Amino acid sequence: MVSKSDAPVQAPAVFRSPVQFLAFGFGSGLSPKAPGTMGTLVAVPVFLLISDWPLLWYTLFVVVAAVVGVWICGRASEQLNVHDHPGIVWDEFVGYWITMWAMPADWLWIVVGFVVFRIFDIAKPWPIGVLDKNVKGGFGIMVDDILAGVMACITVQIALWLSAV
């Protein structure tokens, strides 16, 4: 299996395979420019659909999405024969949903969460970058975005708290 690749993936293949359809974020990962950002953008409407759920149900949804995401991303990576293809964006979905845990679903916080998550995901500060480089397979694809989501969640929760003081 080769490392990250910008090799294009054919859209018909993504739409025929349920695993790739989910891994590629319902097709958002096919974007030729900034597929991770596009994937995160497509995660926003899903957040809006689940944001009114009780926190326990929201948390369970995100945990299941993360656990299933390990398999989805790993399987898609195997099918493409590329570890962590840039078009695999299910990890961005989960990372954004983690960022938005217990956050109000108003546009200010949706945008703040989006920007803060993308900063952590792109910059990959320690230990995110270490995990990104050293952990392989589906878990490796997911874990850096999960941690970026946790760090972004802490950041936006602090910002929310400070805005209420």
Tab-separated table of N, CA and C in Angstrom:
chain	number	residue	atom	x	y	z
A	1	MET	N	0.844	-1.169	0.000
A	1	MET	CA	0.000	0.000	0.000
A	1	MET	C	0.893	1.237	0.000
A	2	VAL	N	0.596	2.190	-0.843
A	2	VAL	CA	1.393	3.405	-0.921
A	2	VAL	C	0.881	4.423	0.087
A	3	SER	N	1.719	5.444	0.360
A	3	SER	CA	1.306	6.501	1.276
A	3	SER	C	0.293	7.395	0.597
A	4	LYS	N	-0.027	8.506	1.264
A	4	LYS	CA	-1.015	9.434	0.720
A	4	LYS	C	-0.729	9.723	-0.739
A	5	SER	N	-1.792	9.813	-1.491
A	5	SER	CA	-1.653	10.033	-2.919
A	5	SER	C	-2.719	11.005	-3.373
A	6	ASP	N	-2.386	11.785	-4.351
A	6	ASP	CA	-3.372	12.664	-4.955
A	6	ASP	C	-3.978	12.019	-6.186
A	7	ALA	N	-3.763	10.718	-6.330
A	7	ALA	CA	-4.310	10.000	-7.479
A	7	ALA	C	-5.821	10.170	-7.507
A	8	PRO	N	-6.355	10.591	-8.644
A	8	PRO	CA	-7.799	10.797	-8.715
A	8	PRO	C	-8.552	9.481	-8.585
A	9	VAL	N	-9.703	9.566	-7.975
A	9	VAL	CA	-10.594	8.423	-7.848
A	9	VAL	C	-11.782	8.713	-8.744
A	10	GLN	N	-12.196	7.722	-9.497
A	10	GLN	CA	-13.308	7.907	-10.422
A	10	GLN	C	-14.620	8.008	-9.651
A	11	ALA	N	-15.398	9.041	-9.937
A	11	ALA	CA	-16.672	9.254	-9.255
A	11	ALA	C	-17.602	8.050	-9.353
A	12	PRO	N	-17.745	7.414	-10.518
A	12	PRO	CA	-18.671	6.272	-10.572
A	12	PRO	C	-18.321	5.172	-9.577
A	13	ALA	N	-17.033	4.925	-9.357
A	13	ALA	CA	-16.626	3.882	-8.408
A	13	ALA	C	-17.063	4.251	-6.995
A	14	VAL	N	-16.935	5.509	-6.640
A	14	VAL	CA	-17.334	5.970	-5.311
A	14	VAL	C	-18.837	5.798	-5.121
A	15	PHE	N	-19.608	6.099	-6.149
A	15	PHE	CA	-21.060	6.040	-6.013
A	15	PHE	C	-21.609	4.620	-6.128
A	16	ARG	N	-20.801	3.677	-6.593
A	16	ARG	CA	-21.234	2.274	-6.666
A	16	ARG	C	-20.900	1.497	-5.403
A	17	SER	N	-19.929	1.941	-4.661
A	17	SER	CA	-19.476	1.230	-3.465
A	17	SER	C	-19.985	1.947	-2.213
A	18	PRO	N	-20.836	1.300	-1.414
A	18	PRO	CA	-21.315	1.944	-0.183
A	18	PRO	C	-20.175	2.349	0.754
A	19	VAL	N	-19.134	1.534	0.820
A	19	VAL	CA	-17.990	1.852	1.683
A	19	VAL	C	-17.307	3.123	1.194
A	20	GLN	N	-17.021	3.198	-0.100
A	20	GLN	CA	-16.356	4.390	-0.627
A	20	GLN	C	-17.282	5.606	-0.593
A	21	PHE	N	-18.578	5.392	-0.793
A	21	PHE	CA	-19.541	6.496	-0.728
A	21	PHE	C	-19.483	7.155	0.652
A	22	LEU	N	-19.443	6.348	1.698
A	22	LEU	CA	-19.335	6.897	3.052
A	22	LEU	C	-17.939	7.452	3.306
A	23	ALA	N	-16.900	6.700	2.938
A	23	ALA	CA	-15.523	7.156	3.160
A	23	ALA	C	-15.261	8.485	2.459
A	24	PHE	N	-15.822	8.645	1.273
A	24	PHE	CA	-15.644	9.879	0.510
A	24	PHE	C	-16.705	10.922	0.853
A	25	GLY	N	-17.336	10.771	2.005
A	25	GLY	CA	-18.248	11.795	2.513
A	25	GLY	C	-19.385	12.118	1.580
A	26	PHE	N	-20.074	11.078	1.096
A	26	PHE	CA	-21.201	11.233	0.165
A	26	PHE	C	-20.766	11.906	-1.135
A	27	GLY	N	-19.493	11.790	-1.465
A	27	GLY	CA	-18.949	12.359	-2.696
A	27	GLY	C	-18.155	13.635	-2.482
A	28	SER	N	-18.234	14.229	-1.286
A	28	SER	CA	-17.537	15.501	-1.042
A	28	SER	C	-16.021	15.356	-1.128
A	29	GLY	N	-15.497	14.173	-0.852
A	29	GLY	CA	-14.059	13.941	-0.932
A	29	GLY	C	-13.524	13.905	-2.351
A	30	LEU	N	-14.427	13.919	-3.325
A	30	LEU	CA	-13.999	13.946	-4.730
A	30	LEU	C	-13.582	15.343	-5.181
A	31	SER	N	-13.789	16.342	-4.334
A	31	SER	CA	-13.418	17.711	-4.686
A	31	SER	C	-11.931	17.769	-5.036
A	32	PRO	N	-11.584	18.350	-6.196
A	32	PRO	CA	-10.169	18.420	-6.574
A	32	PRO	C	-9.371	19.385	-5.692
A	33	LYS	N	-10.036	20.317	-5.062
A	33	LYS	CA	-9.385	21.287	-4.173
A	33	LYS	C	-9.916	21.097	-2.759
A	34	ALA	N	-9.047	20.976	-1.802
A	34	ALA	CA	-9.374	20.923	-0.376
A	34	ALA	C	-10.473	19.918	-0.035
A	35	PRO	N	-10.270	18.628	-0.372
A	35	PRO	CA	-11.319	17.648	-0.076
A	35	PRO	C	-11.637	17.538	1.418
A	36	GLY	N	-10.648	17.722	2.281
A	36	GLY	CA	-10.912	17.670	3.720
A	36	GLY	C	-11.825	18.791	4.173
A	37	THR	N	-11.605	19.975	3.627
A	37	THR	CA	-12.462	21.113	3.952
A	37	THR	C	-13.863	20.890	3.395
A	38	MET	N	-13.953	20.356	2.181
A	38	MET	CA	-15.271	20.058	1.604
A	38	MET	C	-15.993	18.992	2.427
A	39	GLY	N	-15.259	17.987	2.868
A	39	GLY	CA	-15.864	16.955	3.706
A	39	GLY	C	-16.389	17.533	5.007
A	40	THR	N	-15.608	18.406	5.626
A	40	THR	CA	-16.053	19.042	6.866
A	40	THR	C	-17.290	19.888	6.612
A	41	LEU	N	-17.324	20.572	5.480
A	41	LEU	CA	-18.488	21.388	5.125
A	41	LEU	C	-19.744	20.531	4.998
A	42	VAL	N	-19.620	19.355	4.414
A	42	VAL	CA	-20.771	18.459	4.253
A	42	VAL	C	-21.182	17.858	5.603
A	43	ALA	N	-20.271	17.822	6.566
A	43	ALA	CA	-20.617	17.335	7.909
A	43	ALA	C	-21.526	18.313	8.652
A	44	VAL	N	-21.531	19.576	8.249
A	44	VAL	CA	-22.334	20.593	8.936
A	44	VAL	C	-23.833	20.291	8.877
A	45	PRO	N	-24.426	20.004	7.704
A	45	PRO	CA	-25.865	19.703	7.702
A	45	PRO	C	-26.224	18.477	8.540
A	46	VAL	N	-25.327	17.504	8.583
A	46	VAL	CA	-25.581	16.333	9.433
A	46	VAL	C	-25.583	16.778	10.895
A	47	PHE	N	-24.633	17.639	11.260
A	47	PHE	CA	-24.627	18.183	12.619
A	47	PHE	C	-25.947	18.877	12.920
A	48	LEU	N	-26.443	19.665	11.986
A	48	LEU	CA	-27.709	20.372	12.211
A	48	LEU	C	-28.862	19.392	12.441
A	49	LEU	N	-28.830	18.262	11.752
A	49	LEU	CA	-29.879	17.250	11.930
A	49	LEU	C	-29.821	16.584	13.308
A	50	ILE	N	-28.631	16.421	13.854
A	50	ILE	CA	-28.487	15.688	15.120
A	50	ILE	C	-28.256	16.597	16.323
A	51	SER	N	-28.127	17.892	16.105
A	51	SER	CA	-27.766	18.809	17.197
A	51	SER	C	-28.846	18.932	18.266
A	52	ASP	N	-30.094	18.657	17.927
A	52	ASP	CA	-31.177	18.743	18.912
A	52	ASP	C	-31.362	17.457	19.708
A	53	TRP	N	-30.618	16.417	19.364
A	53	TRP	CA	-30.734	15.156	20.095
A	53	TRP	C	-30.240	15.348	21.527
A	54	PRO	N	-30.761	14.551	22.449
A	54	PRO	CA	-30.173	14.567	23.796
A	54	PRO	C	-28.673	14.261	23.693
A	55	LEU	N	-27.901	14.851	24.595
A	55	LEU	CA	-26.443	14.726	24.518
A	55	LEU	C	-25.986	13.267	24.522
A	56	LEU	N	-26.678	12.418	25.262
A	56	LEU	CA	-26.318	10.997	25.277
A	56	LEU	C	-26.460	10.385	23.888
A	57	TRP	N	-27.570	10.668	23.204
A	57	TRP	CA	-27.793	10.121	21.857
A	57	TRP	C	-26.784	10.689	20.865
A	58	TYR	N	-26.496	11.992	20.974
A	58	TYR	CA	-25.490	12.623	20.117
A	58	TYR	C	-24.144	11.932	20.324
A	59	THR	N	-23.774	11.742	21.580
A	59	THR	CA	-22.494	11.106	21.905
A	59	THR	C	-22.428	9.689	21.350
A	60	LEU	N	-23.499	8.925	21.534
A	60	LEU	CA	-23.534	7.553	21.010
A	60	LEU	C	-23.408	7.541	19.491
A	61	PHE	N	-24.092	8.463	18.824
A	61	PHE	CA	-24.003	8.565	17.363
A	61	PHE	C	-22.553	8.797	16.933
A	62	VAL	N	-21.882	9.729	17.594
A	62	VAL	CA	-20.499	10.061	17.229
A	62	VAL	C	-19.558	8.896	17.533
A	63	VAL	N	-19.754	8.231	18.654
A	63	VAL	CA	-18.911	7.075	18.993
A	63	VAL	C	-19.097	5.967	17.959
A	64	VAL	N	-20.347	5.685	17.596
A	64	VAL	CA	-20.605	4.657	16.577
A	64	VAL	C	-19.994	5.078	15.241
A	65	ALA	N	-20.155	6.353	14.863
A	65	ALA	CA	-19.577	6.845	13.608
A	65	ALA	C	-18.057	6.700	13.616
A	66	ALA	N	-17.432	6.916	14.769
A	66	ALA	CA	-15.974	6.783	14.877
A	66	ALA	C	-15.545	5.323	14.777
A	67	VAL	N	-16.235	4.450	15.498
A	67	VAL	CA	-15.873	3.027	15.483
A	67	VAL	C	-16.098	2.434	14.096
A	68	VAL	N	-17.252	2.709	13.510
A	68	VAL	CA	-17.542	2.216	12.157
A	68	VAL	C	-16.589	2.873	11.156
A	69	GLY	N	-16.217	4.123	11.433
A	69	GLY	CA	-15.296	4.846	10.563
A	69	GLY	C	-13.932	4.195	10.452
A	70	VAL	N	-13.475	3.558	11.525
A	70	VAL	CA	-12.199	2.833	11.466
A	70	VAL	C	-12.285	1.771	10.374
A	71	TRP	N	-13.384	1.032	10.355
A	71	TRP	CA	-13.560	-0.008	9.342
A	71	TRP	C	-13.767	0.610	7.954
A	72	ILE	N	-14.647	1.612	7.858
A	72	ILE	CA	-14.945	2.246	6.567
A	72	ILE	C	-13.666	2.804	5.936
A	73	CYS	N	-12.915	3.594	6.705
A	73	CYS	CA	-11.700	4.219	6.167
A	73	CYS	C	-10.629	3.184	5.843
A	74	GLY	N	-10.498	2.182	6.697
A	74	GLY	CA	-9.525	1.119	6.433
A	74	GLY	C	-9.867	0.343	5.179
A	75	ARG	N	-11.132	0.006	5.034
A	75	ARG	CA	-11.578	-0.769	3.863
A	75	ARG	C	-11.417	0.053	2.581
A	76	ALA	N	-11.833	1.319	2.613
A	76	ALA	CA	-11.688	2.172	1.425
A	76	ALA	C	-10.218	2.333	1.063
A	77	SER	N	-9.375	2.488	2.067
A	77	SER	CA	-7.937	2.609	1.842
A	77	SER	C	-7.379	1.352	1.176
A	78	GLU	N	-7.828	0.188	1.641
A	78	GLU	CA	-7.402	-1.079	1.026
A	78	GLU	C	-7.887	-1.172	-0.417
A	79	GLN	N	-9.134	-0.794	-0.667
A	79	GLN	CA	-9.686	-0.861	-2.020
A	79	GLN	C	-8.911	0.043	-2.975
A	80	LEU	N	-8.469	1.197	-2.479
A	80	LEU	CA	-7.724	2.150	-3.307
A	80	LEU	C	-6.230	1.838	-3.336
A	81	ASN	N	-5.789	0.980	-2.411
A	81	ASN	CA	-4.376	0.661	-2.248
A	81	ASN	C	-3.545	1.910	-1.943
A	82	VAL	N	-4.143	2.827	-1.176
A	82	VAL	CA	-3.478	4.067	-0.776
A	82	VAL	C	-3.837	4.330	0.684
A	83	HIS	N	-2.833	4.472	1.548
A	83	HIS	CA	-3.124	4.807	2.943
A	83	HIS	C	-3.549	6.267	3.047
A	84	ASP	N	-4.700	6.495	3.625
A	84	ASP	CA	-5.230	7.837	3.905
A	84	ASP	C	-5.276	8.724	2.663
A	85	HIS	N	-5.932	8.225	1.628
A	85	HIS	CA	-6.157	9.021	0.416
A	85	HIS	C	-6.836	10.329	0.826
A	86	PRO	N	-6.427	11.470	0.252
A	86	PRO	CA	-7.018	12.760	0.637
A	86	PRO	C	-8.538	12.809	0.470
A	87	GLY	N	-9.075	11.994	-0.428
A	87	GLY	CA	-10.519	11.988	-0.649
A	87	GLY	C	-11.306	11.262	0.423
A	88	ILE	N	-10.631	10.479	1.251
A	88	ILE	CA	-11.313	9.808	2.359
A	88	ILE	C	-11.541	10.859	3.441
A	89	VAL	N	-12.805	11.253	3.618
A	89	VAL	CA	-13.123	12.364	4.518
A	89	VAL	C	-14.090	11.987	5.645
A	90	TRP	N	-14.419	10.701	5.776
A	90	TRP	CA	-15.290	10.307	6.894
A	90	TRP	C	-14.663	10.734	8.225
A	91	ASP	N	-13.341	10.699	8.294
A	91	ASP	CA	-12.641	11.118	9.509
A	91	ASP	C	-12.870	12.596	9.813
A	92	GLU	N	-12.992	13.421	8.782
A	92	GLU	CA	-13.310	14.836	8.983
A	92	GLU	C	-14.733	14.999	9.515
A	93	PHE	N	-15.658	14.186	9.005
A	93	PHE	CA	-17.032	14.229	9.520
A	93	PHE	C	-17.010	14.014	11.032
A	94	VAL	N	-16.377	12.921	11.447
A	94	VAL	CA	-16.361	12.555	12.865
A	94	VAL	C	-15.620	13.618	13.682
A	95	GLY	N	-14.497	14.096	13.173
A	95	GLY	CA	-13.749	15.133	13.882
A	95	GLY	C	-14.568	16.390	14.100
A	96	TYR	N	-15.335	16.795	13.090
A	96	TYR	CA	-16.186	17.986	13.235
A	96	TYR	C	-17.301	17.728	14.246
A	97	TRP	N	-17.921	16.544	14.176
A	97	TRP	CA	-18.995	16.241	15.129
A	97	TRP	C	-18.467	16.205	16.557
A	98	ILE	N	-17.237	15.745	16.750
A	98	ILE	CA	-16.622	15.782	18.080
A	98	ILE	C	-16.412	17.234	18.498
A	99	THR	N	-15.907	18.054	17.591
A	99	THR	CA	-15.706	19.478	17.868
A	99	THR	C	-16.988	20.118	18.374
A	100	MET	N	-18.106	19.749	17.773
A	100	MET	CA	-19.383	20.404	18.065
A	100	MET	C	-20.151	19.765	19.225
A	101	TRP	N	-19.533	18.839	19.951
A	101	TRP	CA	-20.176	18.179	21.083
A	101	TRP	C	-20.621	19.233	22.104
A	102	ALA	N	-21.917	19.223	22.440
A	102	ALA	CA	-22.522	20.120	23.437
A	102	ALA	C	-22.429	21.597	23.048
A	103	MET	N	-22.264	21.876	21.767
A	103	MET	CA	-22.218	23.262	21.300
A	103	MET	C	-23.592	23.680	20.791
A	104	PRO	N	-23.927	24.961	20.934
A	104	PRO	CA	-25.201	25.423	20.378
A	104	PRO	C	-25.160	25.372	18.851
A	105	ALA	N	-26.302	25.081	18.270
A	105	ALA	CA	-26.381	24.971	16.804
A	105	ALA	C	-26.747	26.318	16.199
A	106	ASP	N	-26.028	27.355	16.582
A	106	ASP	CA	-26.244	28.627	15.898
A	106	ASP	C	-25.042	28.900	15.004
A	107	TRP	N	-25.261	29.731	13.999
A	107	TRP	CA	-24.278	29.864	12.924
A	107	TRP	C	-22.921	30.355	13.390
A	108	LEU	N	-22.894	31.215	14.400
A	108	LEU	CA	-21.600	31.683	14.903
A	108	LEU	C	-20.753	30.499	15.371
A	109	TRP	N	-21.327	29.615	16.191
A	109	TRP	CA	-20.563	28.496	16.742
A	109	TRP	C	-20.314	27.411	15.713
A	110	ILE	N	-21.213	27.277	14.751
A	110	ILE	CA	-20.984	26.322	13.656
A	110	ILE	C	-19.743	26.734	12.866
A	111	VAL	N	-19.640	28.027	12.574
A	111	VAL	CA	-18.486	28.542	11.822
A	111	VAL	C	-17.218	28.490	12.680
A	112	VAL	N	-17.315	28.904	13.932
A	112	VAL	CA	-16.148	28.858	14.824
A	112	VAL	C	-15.643	27.419	14.943
A	113	GLY	N	-16.558	26.475	15.164
A	113	GLY	CA	-16.170	25.065	15.260
A	113	GLY	C	-15.515	24.570	13.987
A	114	PHE	N	-16.078	24.959	12.846
A	114	PHE	CA	-15.536	24.575	11.543
A	114	PHE	C	-14.095	25.069	11.405
A	115	VAL	N	-13.888	26.352	11.657
A	115	VAL	CA	-12.561	26.960	11.482
A	115	VAL	C	-11.547	26.365	12.465
A	116	VAL	N	-11.940	26.240	13.728
A	116	VAL	CA	-11.008	25.715	14.734
A	116	VAL	C	-10.648	24.263	14.425
A	117	PHE	N	-11.650	23.454	14.043
A	117	PHE	CA	-11.339	22.066	13.690
A	117	PHE	C	-10.395	22.002	12.496
A	118	ARG	N	-10.658	22.788	11.444
A	118	ARG	CA	-9.793	22.755	10.261
A	118	ARG	C	-8.367	23.182	10.618
A	119	ILE	N	-8.224	24.162	11.512
A	119	ILE	CA	-6.878	24.592	11.925
A	119	ILE	C	-6.134	23.430	12.590
A	120	PHE	N	-6.786	22.766	13.545
A	120	PHE	CA	-6.136	21.629	14.208
A	120	PHE	C	-5.856	20.499	13.221
A	121	ASP	N	-6.796	20.240	12.309
A	121	ASP	CA	-6.629	19.132	11.365
A	121	ASP	C	-5.522	19.409	10.345
A	122	ILE	N	-5.412	20.635	9.898
A	122	ILE	CA	-4.401	20.984	8.893
A	122	ILE	C	-3.020	21.180	9.542
A	123	ALA	N	-2.967	21.922	10.650
A	123	ALA	CA	-1.681	22.223	11.298
A	123	ALA	C	-1.086	20.993	11.984
A	124	LYS	N	-1.932	20.108	12.465
A	124	LYS	CA	-1.511	18.872	13.141
A	124	LYS	C	-0.461	19.118	14.227
A	125	PRO	N	-0.807	19.954	15.238
A	125	PRO	CA	0.145	20.152	16.338
A	125	PRO	C	0.339	18.851	17.108
A	126	TRP	N	1.432	18.802	17.906
A	126	TRP	CA	1.687	17.622	18.715
A	126	TRP	C	0.493	17.394	19.625
A	127	PRO	N	0.030	16.199	19.812
A	127	PRO	CA	0.499	14.914	19.298
A	127	PRO	C	-0.219	14.459	18.024
A	128	ILE	N	-1.061	15.328	17.453
A	128	ILE	CA	-1.838	14.943	16.268
A	128	ILE	C	-0.911	14.522	15.132
A	129	GLY	N	0.112	15.317	14.857
A	129	GLY	CA	1.046	15.021	13.772
A	129	GLY	C	1.791	13.711	13.976
A	130	VAL	N	2.142	13.418	15.219
A	130	VAL	CA	2.840	12.162	15.526
A	130	VAL	C	1.936	10.977	15.190
A	131	LEU	N	0.674	11.063	15.603
A	131	LEU	CA	-0.273	9.983	15.305
A	131	LEU	C	-0.490	9.852	13.804
A	132	ASP	N	-0.625	10.988	13.122
A	132	ASP	CA	-0.860	10.977	11.673
A	132	ASP	C	0.265	10.266	10.931
A	133	LYS	N	1.493	10.483	11.375
A	133	LYS	CA	2.651	9.889	10.690
A	133	LYS	C	2.904	8.432	11.070
A	134	ASN	N	2.544	8.044	12.283
A	134	ASN	CA	2.990	6.747	12.797
A	134	ASN	C	1.923	5.670	12.944
A	135	VAL	N	0.659	6.025	12.903
A	135	VAL	CA	-0.394	5.025	13.082
A	135	VAL	C	-1.029	4.757	11.721
A	136	LYS	N	-1.099	3.503	11.349
A	136	LYS	CA	-1.573	3.120	10.008
A	136	LYS	C	-2.951	2.460	10.077
A	137	GLY	N	-3.470	2.141	8.909
A	137	GLY	CA	-4.748	1.454	8.804
A	137	GLY	C	-5.919	2.384	9.071
A	138	GLY	N	-7.095	1.798	9.191
A	138	GLY	CA	-8.299	2.583	9.433
A	138	GLY	C	-8.219	3.379	10.721
A	139	PHE	N	-7.630	2.769	11.763
A	139	PHE	CA	-7.471	3.483	13.030
A	139	PHE	C	-6.557	4.687	12.849
A	140	GLY	N	-5.499	4.521	12.077
A	140	GLY	CA	-4.575	5.623	11.816
A	140	GLY	C	-5.229	6.765	11.059
A	141	ILE	N	-6.116	6.423	10.128
A	141	ILE	CA	-6.829	7.455	9.368
A	141	ILE	C	-7.745	8.242	10.293
A	142	MET	N	-8.398	7.540	11.210
A	142	MET	CA	-9.379	8.174	12.092
A	142	MET	C	-8.758	8.902	13.284
A	143	VAL	N	-7.701	8.349	13.875
A	143	VAL	CA	-7.256	8.817	15.189
A	143	VAL	C	-6.775	10.265	15.194
A	144	ASP	N	-6.095	10.719	14.145
A	144	ASP	CA	-5.615	12.102	14.158
A	144	ASP	C	-6.778	13.085	14.092
A	145	ASP	N	-7.829	12.741	13.346
A	145	ASP	CA	-8.989	13.633	13.260
A	145	ASP	C	-9.827	13.580	14.536
A	146	ILE	N	-9.866	12.413	15.174
A	146	ILE	CA	-10.554	12.308	16.464
A	146	ILE	C	-9.861	13.212	17.476
A	147	LEU	N	-8.534	13.144	17.532
A	147	LEU	CA	-7.795	13.987	18.472
A	147	LEU	C	-7.907	15.466	18.097
A	148	ALA	N	-7.862	15.776	16.801
A	148	ALA	CA	-8.063	17.166	16.368
A	148	ALA	C	-9.443	17.647	16.807
A	149	GLY	N	-10.444	16.776	16.698
A	149	GLY	CA	-11.793	17.121	17.141
A	149	GLY	C	-11.863	17.358	18.640
A	150	VAL	N	-11.182	16.521	19.425
A	150	VAL	CA	-11.166	16.694	20.883
A	150	VAL	C	-10.494	18.019	21.243
A	151	MET	N	-9.357	18.305	20.614
A	151	MET	CA	-8.645	19.551	20.908
A	151	MET	C	-9.460	20.766	20.463
A	152	ALA	N	-10.111	20.656	19.318
A	152	ALA	CA	-10.966	21.745	18.842
A	152	ALA	C	-12.178	21.907	19.754
A	153	CYS	N	-12.742	20.796	20.216
A	153	CYS	CA	-13.887	20.841	21.127
A	153	CYS	C	-13.519	21.579	22.415
A	154	ILE	N	-12.384	21.249	22.981
A	154	ILE	CA	-11.931	21.930	24.202
A	154	ILE	C	-11.781	23.425	23.936
A	155	THR	N	-11.193	23.761	22.796
A	155	THR	CA	-10.976	25.164	22.437
A	155	THR	C	-12.294	25.912	22.293
A	156	VAL	N	-13.258	25.342	21.560
A	156	VAL	CA	-14.531	26.056	21.358
A	156	VAL	C	-15.369	26.063	22.635
A	157	GLN	N	-15.241	25.030	23.473
A	157	GLN	CA	-15.959	25.044	24.759
A	157	GLN	C	-15.424	26.175	25.645
A	158	ILE	N	-14.115	26.370	25.648
A	158	ILE	CA	-13.525	27.479	26.408
A	158	ILE	C	-14.008	28.811	25.839
A	159	ALA	N	-14.020	28.928	24.514
A	159	ALA	CA	-14.501	30.161	23.878
A	159	ALA	C	-15.970	30.412	24.225
A	160	LEU	N	-16.781	29.369	24.225
A	160	LEU	CA	-18.198	29.501	24.585
A	160	LEU	C	-18.329	29.960	26.033
A	161	TRP	N	-17.551	29.349	26.923
A	161	TRP	CA	-17.590	29.725	28.333
A	161	TRP	C	-17.165	31.182	28.514
A	162	LEU	N	-16.080	31.579	27.836
A	162	LEU	CA	-15.598	32.960	27.946
A	162	LEU	C	-16.606	33.958	27.381
A	163	SER	N	-17.339	33.548	26.358
A	163	SER	CA	-18.327	34.462	25.761
A	163	SER	C	-19.521	34.683	26.684
A	164	ALA	N	-19.725	33.771	27.634
A	164	ALA	CA	-20.856	33.881	28.560
A	164	ALA	C	-20.471	34.592	29.858
A	165	VAL	N	-19.174	34.822	30.050
A	165	VAL	CA	-18.710	35.437	31.308
A	165	VAL	C	-18.918	36.927	31.277
